[in-house]
């Protein structure tokens, strides 16, 4: 066994205790101004004594509805974390054109908004990014010290172009597209070598 693993301290006992998520919560709909459009989100504030940490959810690819985070946002809010889930922008984000810097700026607007709310611990406001959000959240964290922490879920570990080529290949496999068509499409997107035989 590697020496680094043998020297790790055990996980603190307080981190292993069950999380009680039963506190009262106030839910509010909020809009904020962003570049070229207004963003809408749902904020859940714990009504227990603060100051509370905060979490802003950043969606994956597609329309990015705030509803996808409802279970996580409600659980965390009942456990004492102020949460924001917001609808992804529709201007400046399409299937072919994606500006991750712009999406990161949107996430940072919500972080700043949450940090300004009474009862929120400014030093403990972070971002949760899922899938495509795994590219957006690190960009946001690199842009601003306002991001206290980052949580990445199902985060891609390849370039966006390669990820899209892989996803396209998977869809073509499900549709039983001929191999030549799959090769041409995925190679044209820069995803050479991603074809998987089944």
Coordinates of C-alpha atoms in Angstrom, one line a residue:
X1 CA 0.0 0.0 0.0
X2 CA 1.2 3.5 -0.8
X3 CA 2.6 5.4 2.2
X4 CA 0.3 8.4 1.5
X5 CA -2.8 6.3 2.1
X6 CA -1.4 4.7 5.2
X7 CA -0.8 8.1 6.8
X8 CA -4.3 9.5 6.2
X9 CA -6.1 10.3 9.4
X10 CA -9.5 8.6 9.9
X11 CA -12.6 10.6 8.9
X12 CA -13.7 12.7 11.8
X13 CA -16.6 11.1 13.7
X14 CA -18.8 14.2 13.4
X15 CA -18.7 13.8 9.6
X16 CA -20.1 10.3 9.9
X17 CA -23.1 11.1 12.0
X18 CA -26.5 11.1 10.3
X19 CA -27.6 14.4 8.9
X20 CA -30.9 15.6 10.3
X21 CA -32.9 17.4 7.6
X22 CA -36.1 18.4 9.3
X23 CA -35.8 22.1 9.9
X24 CA -38.3 24.7 8.7
X25 CA -37.6 26.4 5.4
X26 CA -38.8 29.5 3.6
X27 CA -39.0 29.2 -0.2
X28 CA -38.8 32.3 -2.4
X29 CA -38.8 32.9 -6.1
X30 CA -36.1 35.4 -7.2
X31 CA -34.9 37.1 -10.4
X32 CA -31.6 38.7 -11.1
X33 CA -30.2 40.6 -14.0
X34 CA -27.5 38.8 -16.1
X35 CA -25.9 39.5 -19.4
X36 CA -28.6 40.0 -22.1
X37 CA -31.4 38.4 -20.0
X38 CA -33.0 37.9 -16.6
X39 CA -32.4 34.7 -14.6
X40 CA -35.0 33.1 -12.4
X41 CA -34.3 30.9 -9.4
X42 CA -35.8 29.3 -6.3
X43 CA -34.2 30.1 -3.0
X44 CA -34.7 28.0 0.1
X45 CA -33.6 29.6 3.4
X46 CA -33.4 27.6 6.6
X47 CA -35.4 29.2 9.4
X48 CA -33.1 27.8 12.1
X49 CA -30.5 30.1 13.7
X50 CA -27.6 31.0 11.4
X51 CA -25.4 32.0 9.9
X52 CA -25.9 29.3 7.3
X53 CA -23.6 28.0 4.6
X54 CA -25.0 28.4 1.1
X55 CA -25.1 26.3 -2.1
X56 CA -25.8 27.4 -5.7
X57 CA -26.7 24.6 -8.1
X58 CA -25.3 24.6 -11.6
X59 CA -27.1 22.3 -14.1
X60 CA -25.7 20.1 -16.8
X61 CA -26.4 20.3 -20.5
X62 CA -29.8 21.0 -22.0
X63 CA -32.5 23.4 -20.8
X64 CA -31.2 23.3 -17.2
X65 CA -34.4 23.6 -15.3
X66 CA -34.1 24.5 -11.6
X67 CA -36.6 21.7 -10.9
X68 CA -33.9 19.0 -11.4
X69 CA -32.3 20.1 -8.1
X70 CA -35.5 20.2 -6.0
X71 CA -34.8 17.1 -3.9
X72 CA -31.2 18.1 -3.1
X73 CA -32.1 21.8 -2.5
X74 CA -34.9 20.9 -0.1
X75 CA -32.8 18.3 1.8
X76 CA -29.9 20.7 2.2
X77 CA -32.2 23.6 3.2
X78 CA -33.9 21.5 5.9
X79 CA -30.4 20.5 7.1
X80 CA -29.4 24.2 7.5
X81 CA -27.9 25.2 4.1
X82 CA -29.4 28.1 2.1
X83 CA -29.8 26.9 -1.5
X84 CA -30.4 28.4 -4.9
X85 CA -31.5 26.4 -8.0
X86 CA -31.9 28.5 -11.1
X87 CA -33.0 28.1 -14.7
X88 CA -30.2 28.1 -17.2
X89 CA -30.0 31.0 -19.6
X90 CA -31.6 30.7 -23.0
X91 CA -29.5 33.5 -24.7
X92 CA -26.0 32.6 -25.5
X93 CA -26.4 28.9 -25.0
X94 CA -27.4 26.5 -27.7
X95 CA -26.5 22.9 -28.7
X96 CA -23.7 24.1 -31.0
X97 CA -22.6 27.3 -29.2
X98 CA -21.8 27.1 -25.5
X99 CA -20.0 29.9 -23.6
X100 CA -18.9 28.3 -20.3
X101 CA -17.4 31.6 -19.2
X102 CA -20.9 33.2 -19.6
X103 CA -22.5 30.3 -17.6
X104 CA -19.8 30.7 -14.9
X105 CA -20.6 34.4 -14.7
X106 CA -24.3 33.5 -14.2
X107 CA -23.4 31.2 -11.3
X108 CA -21.2 33.9 -9.7
X109 CA -24.1 36.4 -9.9
X110 CA -26.1 33.9 -7.7
X111 CA -23.2 33.3 -5.4
X112 CA -22.9 37.1 -4.8
X113 CA -26.6 37.4 -4.3
X114 CA -26.6 34.6 -1.8
X115 CA -23.6 36.0 0.1
X116 CA -25.4 39.3 0.5
X117 CA -28.4 37.8 2.3
X118 CA -28.8 38.1 6.0
X119 CA -28.1 34.9 7.9
X120 CA -25.7 33.5 5.3
X121 CA -22.1 32.8 6.2
X122 CA -20.2 34.6 3.3
X123 CA -17.2 32.4 3.7
X124 CA -19.2 29.2 3.2
X125 CA -21.1 29.8 0.0
X126 CA -20.2 27.4 -2.8
X127 CA -21.2 25.8 -6.1
X128 CA -22.6 22.3 -6.9
X129 CA -22.1 21.4 -10.6
X130 CA -23.4 18.3 -12.3
X131 CA -22.2 16.9 -15.7
X132 CA -21.6 20.0 -17.9
X133 CA -21.6 22.0 -14.7
X134 CA -18.4 20.2 -14.0
X135 CA -16.8 22.6 -16.6
X136 CA -18.7 25.7 -15.5
X137 CA -18.0 25.5 -11.7
X138 CA -14.2 25.3 -11.9
X139 CA -14.2 28.3 -14.2
X140 CA -16.4 30.2 -11.7
X141 CA -14.2 29.2 -8.8
X142 CA -11.1 30.4 -10.7
X143 CA -12.7 33.7 -11.5
X144 CA -13.8 34.6 -8.0
X145 CA -12.7 34.2 -4.4
X146 CA -16.4 34.4 -3.4
X147 CA -16.7 30.7 -4.2
X148 CA -15.9 29.0 -0.8
X149 CA -16.0 25.5 -2.1
X150 CA -17.1 23.3 -5.1
X151 CA -18.9 20.1 -5.4
X152 CA -18.7 18.3 -8.8
X153 CA -21.1 15.4 -9.6
X154 CA -20.7 13.2 -12.7
X155 CA -18.1 15.7 -13.8
X156 CA -16.5 15.1 -17.3
X157 CA -12.8 14.6 -17.3
X158 CA -12.3 15.2 -21.0
X159 CA -12.7 18.3 -23.3
X160 CA -16.3 19.5 -24.1
X161 CA -15.8 18.6 -27.8
X162 CA -14.7 15.1 -27.0
X163 CA -17.6 14.6 -24.5
X164 CA -20.1 15.7 -27.2
X165 CA -18.5 13.3 -29.7
X166 CA -18.8 10.5 -27.2
X167 CA -22.4 11.3 -26.4
X168 CA -23.2 11.5 -30.2
X169 CA -21.6 8.2 -30.7
X170 CA -23.7 6.6 -27.9
X171 CA -26.9 8.0 -29.4
X172 CA -26.0 6.7 -32.8
X173 CA -25.2 3.2 -31.3
X174 CA -28.7 3.2 -29.7
X175 CA -30.2 4.1 -33.1
X176 CA -28.2 1.3 -34.7
X177 CA -26.6 3.7 -37.2
X178 CA -24.2 2.1 -39.6
X179 CA -20.6 2.2 -38.4
X180 CA -19.4 4.4 -41.4
X181 CA -21.9 7.1 -40.5
X182 CA -20.9 7.0 -36.8
X183 CA -17.2 7.3 -37.8
X184 CA -17.8 10.2 -40.1
X185 CA -19.9 12.2 -37.6
X186 CA -17.7 11.6 -34.5
X187 CA -14.5 12.2 -36.4
X188 CA -15.8 15.4 -37.9
X189 CA -16.5 16.6 -34.3
X190 CA -12.9 15.9 -33.2
X191 CA -13.8 12.8 -31.3
X192 CA -11.7 10.3 -33.2
X193 CA -11.2 7.2 -31.2
X194 CA -14.3 7.4 -29.2
X195 CA -16.3 4.7 -31.1
X196 CA -17.3 1.8 -28.9
X197 CA -18.2 -1.5 -30.4
X198 CA -21.1 -3.4 -29.0

